[in-house]
Short mmCIF file of C-alpha atoms in Angstrom, two decimals:
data_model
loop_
_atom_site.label_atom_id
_atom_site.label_comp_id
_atom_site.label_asym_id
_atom_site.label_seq_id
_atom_site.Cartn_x
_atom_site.Cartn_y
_atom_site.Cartn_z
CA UNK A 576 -18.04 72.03 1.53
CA UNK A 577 -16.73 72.82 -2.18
CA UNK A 578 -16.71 69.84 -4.38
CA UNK A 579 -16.30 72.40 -7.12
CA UNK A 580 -12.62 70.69 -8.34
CA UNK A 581 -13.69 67.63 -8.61
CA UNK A 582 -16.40 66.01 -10.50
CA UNK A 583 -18.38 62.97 -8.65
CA UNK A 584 -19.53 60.20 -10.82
CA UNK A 585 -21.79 57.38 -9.44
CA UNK A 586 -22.53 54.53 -11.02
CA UNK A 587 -25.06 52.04 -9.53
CA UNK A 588 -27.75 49.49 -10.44
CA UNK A 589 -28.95 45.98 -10.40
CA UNK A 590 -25.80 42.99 -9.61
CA UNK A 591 -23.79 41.91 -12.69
CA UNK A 592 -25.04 45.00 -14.79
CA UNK A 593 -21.40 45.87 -15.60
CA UNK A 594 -20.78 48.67 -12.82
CA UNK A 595 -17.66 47.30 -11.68
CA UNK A 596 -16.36 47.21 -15.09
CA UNK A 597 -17.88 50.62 -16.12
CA UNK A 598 -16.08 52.11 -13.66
CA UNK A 599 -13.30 50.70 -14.24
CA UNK A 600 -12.72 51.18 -17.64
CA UNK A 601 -13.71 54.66 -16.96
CA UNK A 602 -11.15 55.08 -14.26
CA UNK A 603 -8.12 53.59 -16.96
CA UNK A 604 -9.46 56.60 -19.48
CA UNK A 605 -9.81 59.62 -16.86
CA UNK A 606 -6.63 60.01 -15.78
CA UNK A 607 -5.70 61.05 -12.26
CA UNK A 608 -9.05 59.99 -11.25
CA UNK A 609 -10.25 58.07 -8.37
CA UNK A 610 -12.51 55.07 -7.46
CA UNK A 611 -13.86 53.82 -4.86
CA UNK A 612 -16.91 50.67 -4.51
CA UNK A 613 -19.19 49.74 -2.27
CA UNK A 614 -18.11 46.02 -2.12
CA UNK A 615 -15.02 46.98 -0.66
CA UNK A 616 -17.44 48.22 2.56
CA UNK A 617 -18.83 45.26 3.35
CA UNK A 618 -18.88 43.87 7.24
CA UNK A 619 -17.41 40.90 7.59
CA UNK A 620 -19.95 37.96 7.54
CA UNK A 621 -19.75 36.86 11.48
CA UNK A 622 -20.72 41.18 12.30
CA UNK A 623 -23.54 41.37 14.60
CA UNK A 624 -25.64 44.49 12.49
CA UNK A 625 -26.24 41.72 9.53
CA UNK A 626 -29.67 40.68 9.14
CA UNK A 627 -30.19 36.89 9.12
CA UNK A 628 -32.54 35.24 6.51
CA UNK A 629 -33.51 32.08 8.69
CA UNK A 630 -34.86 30.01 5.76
CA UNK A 631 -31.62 30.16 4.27
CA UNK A 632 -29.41 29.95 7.41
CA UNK A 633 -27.70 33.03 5.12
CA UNK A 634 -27.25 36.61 5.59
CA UNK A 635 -28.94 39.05 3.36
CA UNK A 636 -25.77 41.55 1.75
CA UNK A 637 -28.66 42.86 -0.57
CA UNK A 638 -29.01 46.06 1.70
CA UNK A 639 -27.56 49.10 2.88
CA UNK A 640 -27.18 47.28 6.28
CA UNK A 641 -24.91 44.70 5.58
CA UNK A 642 -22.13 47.60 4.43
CA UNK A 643 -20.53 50.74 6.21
CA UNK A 644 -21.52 53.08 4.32
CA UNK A 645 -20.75 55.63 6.87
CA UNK A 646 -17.60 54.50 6.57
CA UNK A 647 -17.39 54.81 2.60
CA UNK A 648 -19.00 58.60 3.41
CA UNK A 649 -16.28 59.29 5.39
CA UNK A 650 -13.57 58.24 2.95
CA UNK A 651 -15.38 59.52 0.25
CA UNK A 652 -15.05 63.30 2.22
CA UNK A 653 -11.61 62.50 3.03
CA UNK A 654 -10.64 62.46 -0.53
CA UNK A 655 -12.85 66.12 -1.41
CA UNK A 656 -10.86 67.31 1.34
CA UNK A 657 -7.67 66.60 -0.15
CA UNK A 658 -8.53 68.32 -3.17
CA UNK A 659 -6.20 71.57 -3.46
CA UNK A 660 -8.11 74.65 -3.88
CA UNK A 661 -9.38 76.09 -6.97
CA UNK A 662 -6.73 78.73 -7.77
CA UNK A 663 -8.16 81.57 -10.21
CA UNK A 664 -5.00 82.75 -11.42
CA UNK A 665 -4.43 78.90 -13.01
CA UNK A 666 -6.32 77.13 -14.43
CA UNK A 667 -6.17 73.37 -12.94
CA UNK A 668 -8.11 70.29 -14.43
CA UNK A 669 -10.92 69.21 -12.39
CA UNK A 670 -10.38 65.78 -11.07
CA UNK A 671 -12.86 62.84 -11.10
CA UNK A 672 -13.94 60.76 -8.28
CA UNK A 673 -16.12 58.01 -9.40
CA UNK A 674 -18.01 55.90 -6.80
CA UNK A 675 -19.61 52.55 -7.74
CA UNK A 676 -21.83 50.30 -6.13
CA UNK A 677 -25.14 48.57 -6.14
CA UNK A 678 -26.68 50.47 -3.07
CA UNK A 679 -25.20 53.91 -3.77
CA UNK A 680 -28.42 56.14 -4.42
CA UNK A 681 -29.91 54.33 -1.32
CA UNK A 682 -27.64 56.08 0.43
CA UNK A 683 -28.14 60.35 0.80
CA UNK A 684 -25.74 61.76 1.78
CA UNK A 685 -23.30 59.34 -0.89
CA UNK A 686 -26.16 60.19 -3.63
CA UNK A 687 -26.33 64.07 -2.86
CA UNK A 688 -22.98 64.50 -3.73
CA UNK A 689 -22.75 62.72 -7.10
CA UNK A 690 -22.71 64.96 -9.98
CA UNK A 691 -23.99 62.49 -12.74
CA UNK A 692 -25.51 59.80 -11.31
CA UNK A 693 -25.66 56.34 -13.67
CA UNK A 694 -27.78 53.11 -12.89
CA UNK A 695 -27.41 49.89 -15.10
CA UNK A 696 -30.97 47.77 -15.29
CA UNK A 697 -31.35 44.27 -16.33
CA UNK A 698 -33.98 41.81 -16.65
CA UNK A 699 -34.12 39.01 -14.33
CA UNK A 700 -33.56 36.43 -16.34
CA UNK A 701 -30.55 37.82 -18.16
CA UNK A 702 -29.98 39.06 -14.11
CA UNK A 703 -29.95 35.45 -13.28
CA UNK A 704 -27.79 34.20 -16.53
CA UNK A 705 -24.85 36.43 -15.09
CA UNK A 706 -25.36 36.13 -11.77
CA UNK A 707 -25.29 31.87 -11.62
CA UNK A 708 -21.46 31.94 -13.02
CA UNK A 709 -20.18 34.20 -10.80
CA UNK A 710 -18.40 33.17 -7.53
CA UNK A 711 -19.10 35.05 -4.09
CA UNK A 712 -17.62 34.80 -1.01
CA UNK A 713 -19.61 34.18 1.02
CA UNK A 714 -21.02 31.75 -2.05
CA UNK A 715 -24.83 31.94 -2.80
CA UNK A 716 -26.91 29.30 -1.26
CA UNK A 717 -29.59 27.75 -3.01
CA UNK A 718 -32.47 30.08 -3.52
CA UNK A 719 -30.92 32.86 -2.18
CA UNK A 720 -31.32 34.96 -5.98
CA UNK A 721 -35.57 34.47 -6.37
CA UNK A 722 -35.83 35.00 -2.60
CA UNK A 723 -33.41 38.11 -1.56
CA UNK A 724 -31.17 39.28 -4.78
CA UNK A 725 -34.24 40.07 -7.09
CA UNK A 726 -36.90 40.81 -4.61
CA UNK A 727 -34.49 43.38 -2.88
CA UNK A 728 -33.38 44.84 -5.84
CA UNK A 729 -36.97 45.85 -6.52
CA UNK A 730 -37.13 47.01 -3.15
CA UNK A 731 -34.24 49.14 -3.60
CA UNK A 732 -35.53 50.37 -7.32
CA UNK A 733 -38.93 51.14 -6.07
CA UNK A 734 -37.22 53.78 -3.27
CA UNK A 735 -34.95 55.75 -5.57
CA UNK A 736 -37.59 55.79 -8.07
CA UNK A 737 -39.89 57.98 -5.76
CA UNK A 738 -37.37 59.65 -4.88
CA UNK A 739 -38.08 63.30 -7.07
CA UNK A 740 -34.94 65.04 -6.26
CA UNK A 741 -32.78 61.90 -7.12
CA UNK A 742 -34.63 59.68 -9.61
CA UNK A 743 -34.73 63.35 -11.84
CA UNK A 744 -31.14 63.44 -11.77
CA UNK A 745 -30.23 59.47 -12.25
CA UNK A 746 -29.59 58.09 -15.62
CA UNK A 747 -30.88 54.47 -16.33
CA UNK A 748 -29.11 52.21 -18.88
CA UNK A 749 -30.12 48.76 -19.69
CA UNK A 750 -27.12 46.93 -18.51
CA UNK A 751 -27.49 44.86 -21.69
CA UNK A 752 -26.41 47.05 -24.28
CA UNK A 753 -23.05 46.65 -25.78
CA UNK A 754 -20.52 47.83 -22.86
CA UNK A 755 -18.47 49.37 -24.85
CA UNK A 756 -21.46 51.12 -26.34
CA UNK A 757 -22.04 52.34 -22.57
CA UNK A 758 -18.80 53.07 -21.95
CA UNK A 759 -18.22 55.67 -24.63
CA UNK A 760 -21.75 57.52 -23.79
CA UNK A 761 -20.79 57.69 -20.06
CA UNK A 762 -17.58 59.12 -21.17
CA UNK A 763 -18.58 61.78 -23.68
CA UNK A 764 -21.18 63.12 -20.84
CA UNK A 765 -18.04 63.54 -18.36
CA UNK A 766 -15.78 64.70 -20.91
CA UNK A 767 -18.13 67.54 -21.87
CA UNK A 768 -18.75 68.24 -18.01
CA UNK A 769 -14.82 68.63 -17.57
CA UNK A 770 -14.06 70.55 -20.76
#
């Protein structure tokens, strides 16, 4: 399969690094482009495949088995599919697909198509500091960040990490920096990819 007219951005990394609004700012500059995140893949919280945390009486949605990401594959090909062809004779724009999510380079066959791969880092306390004023549904229960968010985020580090083939290709940003400091490297690297 030819993902040669369109370029595949994916941006991942730790929660409340500034994905979601990476990718969106990036999807308000580039335009014709796509988007797509993982949140939007969830299963619904009563879904049998969750894994229960029984200490908490909570499920964990801190890995790849508490979203379809079959699902998101399948969407994701539906939309290189409806790509038109590259026509020699003109010369068309690529178009950009960009694909966000925390769990996105845990997942291969997502990951293997990406052709810049981006993942935001933070420390845990400045983790925690962003993560305590948001609102979730289902909410956070008490706990729930020091014994599943952090520790599975580590988890999920550690495997793309020794990963050769994909931690050689993934670029790692400290989620701190100034976003729109971010924002204007990720763009000039996709800009230059698409000129």
């Amino acid at each position: 399969m030819s993902t040669k007219n369109l370029l595949i951005i994916g941006i991942s990394g730790v929660t409340c690094s500034g994905k979601s609004t990476l990718a969106k700012e990036l999807h308000k500059k580039l335009s014709g482009s796509v988007i797509l995140h993982q949140d939007n893949y969830f299963l619904p919280p009563n879904d049998p495949r969750h894994i229960k945390i029984p200490e908490l009486n909570h499920n964990n949605w801190e890995i790849l088995s508490s979203v379809d990401m079959h699902k998101m594959y399948l969407d994701i090909l539906k939309i290189i599919e409806s790509q038109p062809a590259e026509n020699k004779s003109k010369k068309k724009s690529k178009q950009v697909l960009i694909l966000e999510g925390f769990l996105l380079f845990g997942y291969k066959p997502i990951s293997d198509l990406c052709d810049l791969k981006y993942f935001l880092t933070l420390t845990k306390e400045e983790c925690w500091e962003r993560r305590k004023i948001r609102t979730y549904d289902p909410p956070d229960v008490p706990g729930y960040f020091d014994k599943v968010v952090w520790p599975e985020y580590l988890k999920h580090l550690l495997k793309i990490t020794k990963d050769e083939h994909a931690y050689t290709k993934i670029t790692f940003i400290d989620g701190s920096m100034d976003k729109e400091q971010i924002f204007h490297m990720v763009l000039t690297k996709i800009q230059e990819l698409l000129s």
